[in-house]
Tab-separated table of C-alpha atoms in Angstrom:
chain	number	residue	atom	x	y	z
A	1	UNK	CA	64.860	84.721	110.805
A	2	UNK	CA	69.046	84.246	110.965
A	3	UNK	CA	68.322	83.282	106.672
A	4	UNK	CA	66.430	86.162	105.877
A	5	UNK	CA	68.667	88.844	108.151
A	6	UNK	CA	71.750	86.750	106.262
A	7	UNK	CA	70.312	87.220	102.966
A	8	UNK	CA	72.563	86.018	99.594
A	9	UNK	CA	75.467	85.165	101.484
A	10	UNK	CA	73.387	83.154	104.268
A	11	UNK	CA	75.672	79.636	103.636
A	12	UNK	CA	78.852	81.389	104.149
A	13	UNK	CA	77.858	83.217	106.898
A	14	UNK	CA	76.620	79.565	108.624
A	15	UNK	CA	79.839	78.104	107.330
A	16	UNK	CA	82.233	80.707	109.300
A	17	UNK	CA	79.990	80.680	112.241
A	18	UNK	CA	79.398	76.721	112.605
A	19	UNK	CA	83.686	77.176	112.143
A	20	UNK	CA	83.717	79.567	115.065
A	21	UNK	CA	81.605	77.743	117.130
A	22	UNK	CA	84.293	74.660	117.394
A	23	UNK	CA	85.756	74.544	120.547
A	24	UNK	CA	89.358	75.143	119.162
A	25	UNK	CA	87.990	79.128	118.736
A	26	UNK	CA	87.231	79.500	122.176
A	27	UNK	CA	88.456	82.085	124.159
A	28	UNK	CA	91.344	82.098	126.681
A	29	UNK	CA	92.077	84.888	128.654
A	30	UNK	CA	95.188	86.026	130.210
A	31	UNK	CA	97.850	84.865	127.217
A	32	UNK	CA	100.696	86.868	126.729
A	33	UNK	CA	101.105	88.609	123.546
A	34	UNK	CA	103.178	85.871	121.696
A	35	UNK	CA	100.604	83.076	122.777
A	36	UNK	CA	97.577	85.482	121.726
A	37	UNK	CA	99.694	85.632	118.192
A	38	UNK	CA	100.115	81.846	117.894
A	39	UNK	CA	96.068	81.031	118.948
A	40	UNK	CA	95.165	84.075	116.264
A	41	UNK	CA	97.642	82.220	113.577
A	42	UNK	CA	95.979	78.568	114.511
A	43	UNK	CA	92.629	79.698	114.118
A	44	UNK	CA	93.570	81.058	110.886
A	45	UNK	CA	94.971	78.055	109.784
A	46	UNK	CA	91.520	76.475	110.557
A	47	UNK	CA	90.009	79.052	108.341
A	48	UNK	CA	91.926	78.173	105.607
A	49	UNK	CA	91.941	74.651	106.079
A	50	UNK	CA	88.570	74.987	105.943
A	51	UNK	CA	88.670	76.532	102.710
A	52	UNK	CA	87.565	80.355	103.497
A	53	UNK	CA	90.137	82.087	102.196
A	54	UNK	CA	89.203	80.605	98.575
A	55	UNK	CA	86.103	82.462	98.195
A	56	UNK	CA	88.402	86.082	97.779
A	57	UNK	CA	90.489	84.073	94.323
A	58	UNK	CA	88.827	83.459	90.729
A	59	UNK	CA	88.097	79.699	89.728
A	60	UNK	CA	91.140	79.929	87.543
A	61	UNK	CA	93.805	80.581	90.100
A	62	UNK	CA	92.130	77.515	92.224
A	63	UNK	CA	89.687	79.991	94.434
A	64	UNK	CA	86.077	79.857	94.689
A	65	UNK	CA	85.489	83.248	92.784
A	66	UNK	CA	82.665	84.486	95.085
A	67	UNK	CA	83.543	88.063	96.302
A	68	UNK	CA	79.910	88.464	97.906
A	69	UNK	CA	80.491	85.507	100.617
A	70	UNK	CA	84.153	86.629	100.998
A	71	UNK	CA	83.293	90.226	102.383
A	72	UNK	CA	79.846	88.251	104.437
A	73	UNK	CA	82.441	85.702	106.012
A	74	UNK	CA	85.057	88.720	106.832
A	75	UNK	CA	81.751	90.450	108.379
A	76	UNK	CA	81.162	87.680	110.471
A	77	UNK	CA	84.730	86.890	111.857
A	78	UNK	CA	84.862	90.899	112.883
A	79	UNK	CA	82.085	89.774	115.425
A	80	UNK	CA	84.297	86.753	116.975
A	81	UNK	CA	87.596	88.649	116.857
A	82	UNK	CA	89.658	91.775	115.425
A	83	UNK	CA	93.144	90.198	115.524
A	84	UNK	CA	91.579	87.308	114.142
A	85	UNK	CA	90.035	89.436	110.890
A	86	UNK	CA	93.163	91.519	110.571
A	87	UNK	CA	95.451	88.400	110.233
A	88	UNK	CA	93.158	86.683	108.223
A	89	UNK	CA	92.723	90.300	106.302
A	90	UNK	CA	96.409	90.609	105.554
A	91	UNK	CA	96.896	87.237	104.428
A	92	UNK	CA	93.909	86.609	102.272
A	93	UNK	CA	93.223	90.071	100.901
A	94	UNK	CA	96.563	92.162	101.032
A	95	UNK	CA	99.410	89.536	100.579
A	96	UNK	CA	96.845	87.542	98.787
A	97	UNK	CA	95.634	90.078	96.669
A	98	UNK	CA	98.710	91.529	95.706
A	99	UNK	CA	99.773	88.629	94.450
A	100	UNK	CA	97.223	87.516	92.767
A	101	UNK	CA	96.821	91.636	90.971
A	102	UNK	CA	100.064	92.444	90.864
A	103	UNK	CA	101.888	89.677	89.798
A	104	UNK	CA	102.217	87.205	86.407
A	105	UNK	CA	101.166	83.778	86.237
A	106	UNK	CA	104.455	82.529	87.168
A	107	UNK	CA	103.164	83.933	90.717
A	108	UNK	CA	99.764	82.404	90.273
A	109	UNK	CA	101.129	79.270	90.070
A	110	UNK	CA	104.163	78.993	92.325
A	111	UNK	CA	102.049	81.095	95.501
A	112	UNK	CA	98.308	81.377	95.219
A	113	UNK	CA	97.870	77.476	96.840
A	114	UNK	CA	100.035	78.836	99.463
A	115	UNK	CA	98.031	81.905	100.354
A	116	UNK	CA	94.534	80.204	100.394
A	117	UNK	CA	95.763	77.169	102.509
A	118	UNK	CA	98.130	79.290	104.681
A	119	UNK	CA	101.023	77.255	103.940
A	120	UNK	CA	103.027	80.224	103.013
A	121	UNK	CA	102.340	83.153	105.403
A	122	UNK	CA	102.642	86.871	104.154
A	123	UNK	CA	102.639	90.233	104.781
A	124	UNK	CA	102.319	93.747	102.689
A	125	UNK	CA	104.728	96.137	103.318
A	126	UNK	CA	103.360	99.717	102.060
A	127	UNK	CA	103.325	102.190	104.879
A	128	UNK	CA	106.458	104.092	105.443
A	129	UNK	CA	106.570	106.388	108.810
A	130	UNK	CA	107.338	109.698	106.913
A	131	UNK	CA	104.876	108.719	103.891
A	132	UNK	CA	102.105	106.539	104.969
A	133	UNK	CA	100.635	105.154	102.304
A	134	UNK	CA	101.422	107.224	99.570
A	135	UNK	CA	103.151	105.140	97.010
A	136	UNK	CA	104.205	108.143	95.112
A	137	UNK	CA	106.328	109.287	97.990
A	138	UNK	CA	107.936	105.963	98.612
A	139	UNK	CA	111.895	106.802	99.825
A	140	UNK	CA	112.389	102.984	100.301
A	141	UNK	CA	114.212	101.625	96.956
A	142	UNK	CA	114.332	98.101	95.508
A	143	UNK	CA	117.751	97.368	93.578
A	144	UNK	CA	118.707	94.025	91.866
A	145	UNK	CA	121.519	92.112	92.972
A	146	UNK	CA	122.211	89.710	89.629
A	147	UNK	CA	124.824	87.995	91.815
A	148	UNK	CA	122.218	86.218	94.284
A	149	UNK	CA	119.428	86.818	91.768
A	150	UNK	CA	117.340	88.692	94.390
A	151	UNK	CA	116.587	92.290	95.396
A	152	UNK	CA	117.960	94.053	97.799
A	153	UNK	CA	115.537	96.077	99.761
A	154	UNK	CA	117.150	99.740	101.897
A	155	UNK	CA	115.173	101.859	103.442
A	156	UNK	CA	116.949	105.079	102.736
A	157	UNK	CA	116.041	107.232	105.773
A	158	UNK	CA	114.332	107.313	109.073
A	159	UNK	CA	111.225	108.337	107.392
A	160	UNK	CA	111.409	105.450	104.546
A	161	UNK	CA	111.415	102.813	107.567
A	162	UNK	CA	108.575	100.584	106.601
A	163	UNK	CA	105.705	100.390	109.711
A	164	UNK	CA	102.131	98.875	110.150
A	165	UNK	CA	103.175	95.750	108.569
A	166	UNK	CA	100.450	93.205	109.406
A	167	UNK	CA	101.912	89.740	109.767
A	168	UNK	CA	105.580	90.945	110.042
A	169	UNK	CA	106.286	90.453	113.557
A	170	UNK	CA	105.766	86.435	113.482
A	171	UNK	CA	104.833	84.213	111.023
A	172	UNK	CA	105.261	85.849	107.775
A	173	UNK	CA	107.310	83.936	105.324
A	174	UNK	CA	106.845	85.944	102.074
A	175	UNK	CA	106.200	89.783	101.582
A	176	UNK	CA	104.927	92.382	98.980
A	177	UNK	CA	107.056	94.933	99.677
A	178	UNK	CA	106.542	98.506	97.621
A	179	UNK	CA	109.383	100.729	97.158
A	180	UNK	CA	111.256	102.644	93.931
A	181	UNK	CA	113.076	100.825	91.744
């Protein structure tokens, strides 16, 4: 019955919930916020070690190219855990997908393995507090600094200040951040 109510997607559905059914996902209750953070990040980890976050990428960039069992195994995790599906969320399809739609091949290359095996966490940084997510509005601005080759990123006024930025808080080592140029 658990086949036919799985339909298409039925493997990756069993894959994320034999996955979930280790006894490294199990519950503990009482864990302050920073321990709830680092058992969310090392069952993500798991995820991606186990190669879940692959099925969101094309074959070309090193992913499995199968969008149908991505959104079936992101299904499934929301019934194990939220925080769990956000992070995972963030990393695989924001940070993950921004990269991987917004930038070159030169991206591709040097971040893609990263993202899919979680060895370089990210973050998205859209939302301002005065604009939510309208891009248009943006107030943050992007300049380029030629003398450390990098950009320097200013949040112009109270209501540019960037919020809601999944992954931000701890772990995130890289970010897609949107602002004017």
């Amino acid at each position: 019955m658990q086949k036919f109510l799985d339909g298409k997607y039925a493997p990756a559905k069993e894959k994320i919930r034999d996955i979930l059914a280790s006894p490294m996902f199990q519950h503990v209750e009482g864990l302050s916020k920073e321990q709830y953070r680092e058992q969310v990040l090392i069952w993500c980890k798991e995820l991606a070690r186990n190669e879940m976050g692959s099925y969101a990428f094309p074959k070309e960039v090193g992913g499995k190219g199968d969008m149908g069992s991505n959104i079936s195994a992101f299904e499934t995790l929301a019934h194990f855990d939220l925080s769990l599906l956000v992070k995972f969320g963030v990393q695989m399809g924001l940070w993950g997908g921004s990269v991987y739609n917004l930038g070159t091949e030169k991206h591709h290359k040097d971040l893609l393995p990263g993202v899919m095996s979680l060895d370089t966490p990210g973050c998205f940084a859209m939302t301002e507090t005065g604009h939510g997510s309208n891009v248009q509005g943006l107030e943050t601005v992007a300049r380029y600094d030629r003398e450390t080759d990098s950009f320097v990123i200013n949040s112009t006024t109270p209501g540019a200040r960037k919020d809601y930025i999944g992954g931000a808080a701890a772990h995130a080592k890289k970010a897609t951040v949107f602002a004017q140029l």
